[in-house]
Amino acid sequence: MVKLNKLFDSFIGNSLFKDKFVLQANYSPETIPHRDEQIEQIARILAPALRGERTSNLFCYGKTGTGKTLSVQYVRNIMLKRKELLEKNDSKKETNREHELKNLRIKYINCKLKKVADTEYRILAELIRKLGSKVPVTGLPTDYVYSKFIDTIDEKKQFLILIFDEIDQTVKKMSDNLLYNLTRLNSELSNAQISIVGISNDLTFLDNIDPRVRSSLGEEEVVFPPYNALQLQNILKNRASKAFKKGVISDGVISKCAAFAAREHGDARRALDLLRVSGELAERQQDKKIQLKHIDFANDKIERDKILDIIETEPKQFQFVLLAIIKLNELKKRNKEGIEIFTGEIYTTYQNLCQRTGTDVLTPRRVSDILAEFDMLGLINARVISKGRQGRTRAIRLAIPIHLLDKSKKILYESLNL
DNA sequence: CGAGATTCATGTGAAGTATACCTTTAGGCTTAA
DNA sequence: AAGCCTAAAGGTATACTTCACATGAATCTCGTA
């Protein structure tokens, strides 16, 4: 008892953090350094909405962690605040501006969230839900959901800006139907008007979609270049001063975090994670300061958590397939065979695994799709090759780092009751 | 020896099926007049 | 008669299966030099 109390005491007393939330992914700072230009562009494009006019559709490109989502959200918040303010004033003065502004709504949707917004239907449903109506998870015809959506927004005069984060994910998986329909929706609306803001990590995204959608969606484009190491340092310093107590950061920590992240195409989120996890690690080890060694550990830990999290949350059947791949990978390594694994081998191993545990066995067709999804997730690297007389197959290479294999296997075994 | 046919093992698309879930509708029961 | 509840009917999205056809280079075949 006493021991525990002591432990807790030291924990509370010795916290290195002043406000950890500042380093978390969903924190939005008051200022966004090095993105003035982009923010101004976005604001200028969306500004007409404040006058109740339709804005151009907007498309934002940039690699992960270049501040796309943040910037868009930032502009959104300011606009919403502004709207509130104007409303208050207007209702006092009773100018005619009021009704125009009251009906500006900006909704944000992240299309990557599995089981929430990763199909046409689910995105629409989520959208309707955010607008205040109810829609069942399944069972309705998609057209019906469309008309429900139209009804919901068209019942009064209003102006709607829809932000779709990471749309490339969805469109890659599904079709560009949704976008096509949405861009054409305005002609069916009598009261309301919508504009679309798309955010994409994939720079080539617009190249591969229906030209009609492209021209309408890409009316305006904003590009987010990666941060360089210097800018990253600046960002980190800013946040660190708010997040940590004074003097807990050793020299060079910030620049090392920045350097790490700069190597990863200037990913600021990565840099911030690195700093936060380093802090957590230092704290756990009861260190008074964050040191360089903590960053290295943090780097491993982040990588590990990301992958292990994916593995853990994958559906059972996917896990079986993955386990089959890992096992084959081990086997091949032990026998010093090539590192490439083929679909057929995976399927037989997978089959054995299932039979041993009494699980239903999926068809090769389905497993093929599952493998394709793993490829998208980055868990494996696959390419379709022809081995001549030995037919065609995927040549698969496991992309999980070696030092995570054991841990991954453990998770899979546990999750599958093996 | 080399061009063209063959072949293998799987990729891939389309259509079908099972499941879980939704709305609508019709019938039965209750209630109030 | 009007109102309410329930269960069946009819419909959908999603995850998966079934069927059928496409692929593409190593290998085979066979005519030719």
XYZ file of C-alpha atoms (C1' of nucleotides) in Angstrom:
484
model
C 0.000 0.000 0.000
C 2.600 2.432 1.121
C 4.731 1.428 -1.767
C 1.993 2.097 -4.259
C 1.217 5.441 -2.748
C 4.821 6.369 -3.043
C 4.818 5.310 -6.645
C 1.776 7.392 -7.406
C 3.223 10.313 -5.526
C 6.369 10.263 -7.501
C 4.334 9.924 -10.612
C 2.239 12.945 -9.960
C 5.059 14.989 -8.539
C 7.546 14.219 -11.245
C 5.437 14.637 -14.298
C 7.426 16.166 -17.075
C 4.320 17.329 -18.811
C 2.527 20.540 -18.227
C -0.175 19.751 -20.734
C 0.194 16.568 -22.679
C -2.854 17.255 -24.776
C -0.887 19.818 -26.740
C 1.110 17.024 -28.333
C -1.822 14.786 -29.124
C -3.007 14.292 -32.657
C -6.365 15.971 -32.265
C -5.040 19.115 -30.669
C -5.464 22.190 -32.762
C -3.052 24.989 -31.973
C -3.945 28.657 -32.208
C -1.354 29.236 -34.828
C -0.066 26.979 -37.521
C 3.481 27.923 -38.425
C 4.677 27.733 -42.030
C 1.219 27.241 -43.412
C 0.146 30.841 -43.730
C 0.045 30.677 -47.451
C -2.112 27.586 -47.615
C -4.448 28.793 -44.925
C -4.889 32.066 -46.687
C -5.659 30.288 -49.925
C -8.212 28.086 -48.271
C -9.775 30.997 -46.485
C -9.980 33.018 -49.650
C -11.644 30.183 -51.475
C -14.159 29.496 -48.743
C -14.769 33.112 -47.793
C -17.746 33.677 -50.098
C -19.637 31.266 -47.890
C -19.715 33.920 -45.200
C -21.654 36.110 -47.551
C -23.971 33.255 -48.307
C -22.567 32.557 -51.719
C -21.568 29.240 -53.091
C -17.847 28.605 -52.969
C -15.752 26.654 -55.383
C -15.015 23.076 -54.585
C -11.596 22.720 -53.111
C -9.005 20.036 -53.156
C -6.034 19.747 -50.815
C -3.025 17.582 -51.541
C -0.074 16.679 -49.450
C 1.680 13.831 -47.740
C 0.661 12.764 -44.265
C 1.525 15.165 -41.505
C 1.876 18.224 -43.686
C -0.920 20.029 -41.940
C -3.763 19.542 -44.405
C -6.402 18.471 -41.969
C -5.205 20.928 -39.400
C -5.304 23.880 -41.769
C -8.727 23.053 -43.077
C -10.058 22.560 -39.585
C -8.448 25.798 -38.554
C -10.217 27.744 -41.250
C -13.402 25.932 -40.441
C -13.251 26.893 -36.784
C -12.577 30.501 -37.549
C -15.442 30.629 -39.977
C -17.793 29.056 -37.489
C -16.702 31.422 -34.766
C -17.108 34.298 -37.107
C -20.544 33.155 -37.982
C -21.536 33.014 -34.347
C -20.199 36.471 -33.783
C -22.001 37.953 -36.720
C -25.165 36.264 -35.680
C -25.029 37.825 -32.277
C -24.436 41.267 -33.651
C -26.972 40.906 -36.330
C -29.713 39.756 -34.087
C -29.193 42.919 -32.109
C -29.120 45.171 -35.093
C -31.573 43.031 -36.989
C -29.865 43.432 -40.278
C -30.798 41.127 -43.076
C -27.511 39.342 -42.876
C -28.622 37.086 -40.166
C -30.517 34.475 -42.035
C -27.813 34.046 -44.610
C -25.240 33.211 -42.080
C -27.226 31.173 -39.707
C -27.433 28.584 -42.380
C -23.801 28.013 -42.993
C -22.742 24.581 -41.891
C -19.388 22.925 -42.231
C -19.154 19.211 -41.686
C -16.012 17.150 -41.451
C -15.807 13.478 -42.265
C -12.821 11.199 -42.153
C -13.362 8.612 -44.850
C -10.727 6.248 -43.591
C -12.430 5.180 -40.403
C -13.169 1.530 -40.851
C -16.765 0.508 -40.284
C -17.810 4.146 -40.022
C -17.202 5.859 -43.291
C -15.513 3.539 -45.726
C -18.306 2.885 -48.203
C -20.628 5.094 -50.168
C -23.552 4.153 -47.996
C -21.714 4.576 -44.731
C -20.318 7.960 -45.638
C -23.749 9.231 -46.532
C -25.213 7.745 -43.386
C -22.511 9.342 -41.282
C -23.080 12.648 -42.987
C -26.788 12.550 -42.303
C -26.109 11.614 -38.725
C -23.820 14.604 -38.331
C -26.531 16.795 -39.746
C -28.844 15.647 -37.050
C -31.028 12.970 -38.603
C -31.004 9.261 -38.014
C -30.150 6.585 -40.518
C -29.868 2.854 -39.858
C -26.563 1.059 -40.235
C -27.823 -1.109 -43.039
C -30.944 -2.198 -44.806
C -31.802 0.889 -46.792
C -31.361 1.297 -50.508
C -28.578 3.715 -51.319
C -30.902 5.866 -53.426
C -33.136 6.206 -50.448
C -30.246 7.409 -48.363
C -29.431 9.900 -51.071
C -32.917 11.306 -51.096
C -32.925 11.365 -47.349
C -29.710 13.304 -47.491
C -31.193 15.731 -49.976
C -34.303 16.122 -47.872
C -32.274 16.761 -44.769
C -30.233 19.534 -46.235
C -32.818 20.970 -48.565
C -35.546 21.484 -46.020
C -34.340 24.990 -45.410
C -32.156 27.511 -47.083
C -28.670 26.717 -46.028
C -25.165 26.525 -47.178
C -23.155 23.407 -46.631
C -19.458 22.755 -46.853
C -18.488 19.107 -46.695
C -14.951 18.212 -45.815
C -13.861 14.745 -46.820
C -10.592 13.752 -45.260
C -8.578 11.045 -46.973
C -11.057 10.495 -49.758
C -8.417 8.756 -51.799
C -8.795 5.761 -49.481
C -12.472 5.360 -50.187
C -12.361 6.043 -53.858
C -9.535 3.593 -54.288
C -11.618 0.948 -52.591
C -15.024 1.794 -53.957
C -15.821 3.895 -56.976
C -15.981 7.594 -57.576
C -19.751 7.372 -57.675
C -20.221 9.229 -54.462
C -18.123 12.155 -55.555
C -19.799 12.242 -58.913
C -23.223 12.328 -57.352
C -22.242 14.896 -54.794
C -20.787 17.265 -57.333
C -23.998 17.088 -59.302
C -26.227 17.386 -56.313
C -26.479 21.150 -56.460
C -28.752 21.043 -59.450
C -31.233 18.964 -57.490
C -31.291 21.254 -54.532
C -33.720 24.117 -54.491
C -32.888 25.714 -51.171
C -29.529 24.501 -50.054
C -26.144 24.619 -51.737
C -23.179 22.426 -51.101
C -19.481 22.705 -51.661
C -16.957 19.967 -51.285
C -13.539 20.106 -49.748
C -11.473 17.025 -50.466
C -8.302 16.158 -48.640
C -5.971 13.551 -50.052
C -2.604 12.076 -49.240
C -2.258 10.719 -52.708
C -0.890 13.302 -55.076
C -2.030 11.417 -58.131
C -5.529 10.977 -56.832
C -7.285 13.325 -59.220
C -5.574 11.745 -62.219
C -7.377 8.479 -61.855
C -10.946 9.550 -61.466
C -13.791 10.393 -63.753
C -12.874 13.538 -65.703
C -16.248 15.063 -64.955
C -15.608 14.737 -61.251
C -12.074 15.947 -61.649
C -13.002 19.185 -63.308
C -15.682 19.951 -60.799
C -13.854 18.836 -57.686
C -10.570 20.376 -58.648
C -11.950 23.841 -59.219
C -9.418 25.057 -56.714
C -6.367 23.257 -55.471
C -4.075 23.827 -52.561
C -0.813 21.957 -52.289
C 0.876 21.221 -48.993
C 4.605 20.676 -49.379
C 6.449 18.675 -46.729
C 8.025 20.567 -43.870
C 11.766 20.748 -43.845
C 13.807 19.991 -40.744
C 14.023 23.632 -39.745
C 10.315 24.184 -39.909
C 9.716 21.009 -37.986
C 12.042 22.220 -35.255
C 10.126 25.427 -35.090
C 6.820 23.639 -34.750
C 8.179 21.326 -32.122
C 9.644 24.163 -30.083
C 6.336 25.925 -30.131
C 4.422 22.992 -28.870
C 7.043 21.744 -26.492
C 7.017 24.961 -24.574
C 3.339 24.490 -23.903
C 3.409 20.785 -23.341
C 6.395 20.344 -21.068
C 7.553 21.912 -17.883
C 10.579 24.122 -18.094
C 13.958 22.502 -18.498
C 12.907 18.925 -18.970
C 14.139 18.728 -22.523
C 17.826 18.057 -23.033
C 19.775 19.785 -25.734
C 19.389 18.351 -29.151
C 16.186 16.492 -28.431
C 14.075 18.783 -30.513
C 16.434 18.804 -33.446
C 16.736 15.051 -33.353
C 12.963 14.611 -33.405
C 12.783 17.003 -36.309
C 15.518 15.185 -38.144
C 13.778 11.857 -37.708
C 10.535 13.227 -39.029
C 12.145 15.120 -41.847
C 13.530 11.859 -43.071
C 9.940 10.596 -43.216
C 8.831 13.089 -45.859
C 8.503 15.907 -43.328
C 5.729 14.400 -41.309
C 4.922 16.795 -38.472
C 2.504 14.439 -36.797
C 5.273 11.937 -36.606
C 7.584 14.481 -35.032
C 5.031 15.400 -32.409
C 4.292 11.786 -31.614
C 7.978 11.208 -31.261
C 8.296 14.003 -28.763
C 5.270 12.943 -26.773
C 6.228 9.289 -26.585
C 9.767 10.241 -25.648
C 8.328 12.238 -22.812
C 6.155 9.378 -21.694
C 9.082 7.004 -21.775
C 11.299 9.344 -19.824
C 8.566 9.779 -17.284
C 8.040 6.082 -16.911
C 11.733 5.619 -16.311
C 11.566 8.339 -13.709
C 14.035 10.461 -15.555
C 14.038 14.126 -14.872
C 14.829 15.020 -18.413
C 14.058 13.787 -21.859
C 17.246 12.590 -23.441
C 18.323 11.560 -26.867
C 18.146 7.859 -26.089
C 14.458 8.218 -25.330
C 13.818 9.331 -28.850
C 15.259 6.173 -30.297
C 13.061 4.087 -28.050
C 10.097 6.241 -28.907
C 10.737 5.799 -32.581
C 10.612 2.034 -32.205
C 7.594 2.163 -29.999
C 5.570 4.294 -32.386
C 6.361 2.098 -35.315
C 5.527 -0.929 -33.268
C 2.279 0.365 -31.878
C 1.067 1.417 -35.279
C 1.600 -1.969 -36.841
C 0.533 -4.000 -33.852
C -2.612 -1.966 -33.590
C -3.503 -2.702 -37.179
C -2.869 -6.381 -36.622
C -4.902 -6.506 -33.479
C -7.964 -4.801 -34.855
C -8.107 -6.803 -38.047
C -11.019 -9.257 -38.398
C -10.418 -12.893 -37.456
C -10.163 -14.268 -40.954
C -7.668 -11.576 -41.885
C -5.643 -12.509 -38.850
C -5.555 -16.141 -39.916
C -4.269 -15.179 -43.316
C -1.660 -12.933 -41.798
C -0.516 -15.623 -39.430
C -0.171 -17.987 -42.361
C 2.052 -15.451 -44.086
C 4.204 -14.960 -41.013
C 4.631 -18.685 -40.531
C 5.617 -19.208 -44.130
C 8.007 -16.329 -43.876
C 9.725 -17.987 -40.924
C 9.856 -21.300 -42.660
C 11.418 -19.867 -45.762
C 13.962 -17.969 -43.797
C 14.943 -21.076 -41.874
C 15.329 -23.048 -45.074
C 17.175 -20.203 -46.717
C 14.730 -20.139 -49.565
C 13.800 -16.945 -51.321
C 11.828 -14.497 -49.260
C 8.962 -14.327 -51.702
C 5.812 -16.159 -50.759
C 3.112 -17.183 -53.196
C -0.643 -17.171 -52.919
C -1.005 -20.918 -53.179
C 1.304 -21.588 -50.241
C -0.491 -19.047 -48.148
C -3.806 -20.603 -48.906
C -2.800 -24.114 -47.882
C -1.197 -22.887 -44.679
C -4.214 -20.778 -43.957
C -6.464 -23.752 -44.591
C -4.547 -25.895 -42.114
C -4.700 -23.188 -39.533
C -8.442 -22.837 -39.890
C -9.099 -26.528 -39.811
C -7.026 -26.943 -36.721
C -9.109 -24.386 -34.900
C -12.398 -25.418 -36.431
C -12.906 -22.077 -38.148
C -14.694 -21.712 -41.449
C -12.325 -21.659 -44.373
C -12.745 -18.878 -46.878
C -12.379 -19.475 -50.596
C -9.190 -18.677 -52.476
C -11.031 -15.889 -54.199
C -11.719 -14.143 -50.944
C -8.221 -14.741 -49.617
C -6.916 -13.125 -52.763
C -8.895 -10.016 -51.911
C -7.688 -10.114 -48.341
C -4.119 -10.201 -49.581
C -4.848 -7.205 -51.745
C -6.080 -5.369 -48.673
C -2.955 -6.256 -46.721
C -0.997 -4.808 -49.561
C -2.938 -1.581 -49.268
C -2.366 -1.520 -45.540
C 1.327 -1.925 -46.083
C 1.563 -5.127 -44.091
C 2.895 -6.911 -47.142
C 4.368 -5.958 -50.473
C 2.788 -7.870 -53.281
C 3.196 -7.818 -57.005
C 1.613 -10.019 -59.579
C 4.139 -12.024 -61.507
C 4.022 -14.813 -64.009
C 6.209 -17.786 -63.318
C 5.806 -19.092 -66.810
C 4.766 -22.680 -66.832
C 4.199 -22.436 -63.087
C 1.412 -20.016 -63.677
C 0.638 -16.600 -62.341
C 0.636 -15.546 -58.749
C 1.362 -12.789 -56.328
C 4.920 -12.590 -55.132
C 4.498 -11.505 -51.560
C 7.019 -10.098 -49.191
C 6.197 -9.539 -45.560
C 6.584 -5.882 -44.649
C 6.452 -6.206 -40.884
C 9.845 -5.314 -39.388
C 11.765 -8.320 -38.128
C 11.855 -7.204 -34.538
C 8.062 -7.078 -34.463
C 7.443 -10.531 -35.807
C 7.469 -12.293 -32.476
C 5.201 -9.762 -30.898
C 2.875 -9.880 -33.887
C 2.730 -13.615 -33.705
C 1.912 -13.479 -30.051
C -0.949 -11.109 -30.643
C -2.310 -13.291 -33.393
C -2.036 -16.458 -31.320
C -3.816 -14.788 -28.469
C -6.512 -13.289 -30.578
C -7.136 -16.566 -32.359
C -6.968 -18.775 -29.250
C -4.127 -20.863 -30.544
C 17.168 -22.991 -83.733
C 13.317 -20.053 -83.292
C 8.427 -18.742 -83.849
C 4.213 -19.865 -82.280
C 1.202 -22.824 -79.409
C 0.541 -24.652 -74.836
C 0.191 -24.654 -70.070
C -0.031 -23.715 -65.366
C -1.657 -21.333 -61.023
C -3.773 -17.808 -60.020
C -5.687 -12.952 -60.940
C -10.026 -10.729 -61.676
C -14.769 -9.497 -62.839
C -19.664 -10.505 -62.503
C -23.306 -12.580 -60.537
C -25.258 -15.176 -56.826
C -26.013 -16.314 -51.668
C -26.361 -15.831 -46.560
C -26.947 -12.829 -42.924
C -28.346 -9.065 -40.355
C -31.063 -5.356 -40.453
C -34.616 -1.876 -42.240
C -39.470 -0.251 -43.696
C -44.064 -1.207 -44.815
C -48.288 -3.428 -44.337
C -51.930 -6.081 -42.659
C -54.142 -8.032 -39.009
C -55.435 -8.222 -34.301
C -56.176 -6.118 -30.067
C -57.299 -2.149 -27.106
C -59.533 2.035 -26.155
C -62.844 5.734 -26.138
C -67.044 7.377 -27.515
C -64.109 3.848 -35.385
C -59.615 5.210 -34.229
C -55.260 4.091 -32.318
C -51.593 1.087 -31.196
C -48.764 -3.035 -31.354
C -46.853 -7.105 -33.639
C -45.376 -10.174 -36.973
C -44.825 -11.240 -41.656
C -43.423 -9.627 -46.194
C -40.395 -7.494 -49.021
C -36.233 -5.034 -49.627
C -31.002 -3.621 -48.851
C -25.770 -3.550 -47.724
C -22.076 -6.309 -46.740
C -19.106 -10.199 -46.652
C -18.414 -14.045 -48.873
C -18.931 -17.805 -52.665
C -19.393 -19.546 -57.378
C -18.505 -19.384 -62.042
C -16.036 -18.130 -65.939
C -12.665 -16.065 -68.254
C -8.035 -13.518 -68.555
C -2.905 -13.511 -68.065
C 1.849 -13.908 -69.380
C 6.236 -15.993 -69.455
C 8.540 -20.692 -69.093
C 8.195 -24.692 -71.753
C 6.996 -27.486 -75.552
C 6.293 -28.440 -80.614
C 7.440 -28.611 -84.957
C 8.836 -26.701 -89.283
C 12.958 -24.940 -91.258
C 17.802 -23.956 -92.115
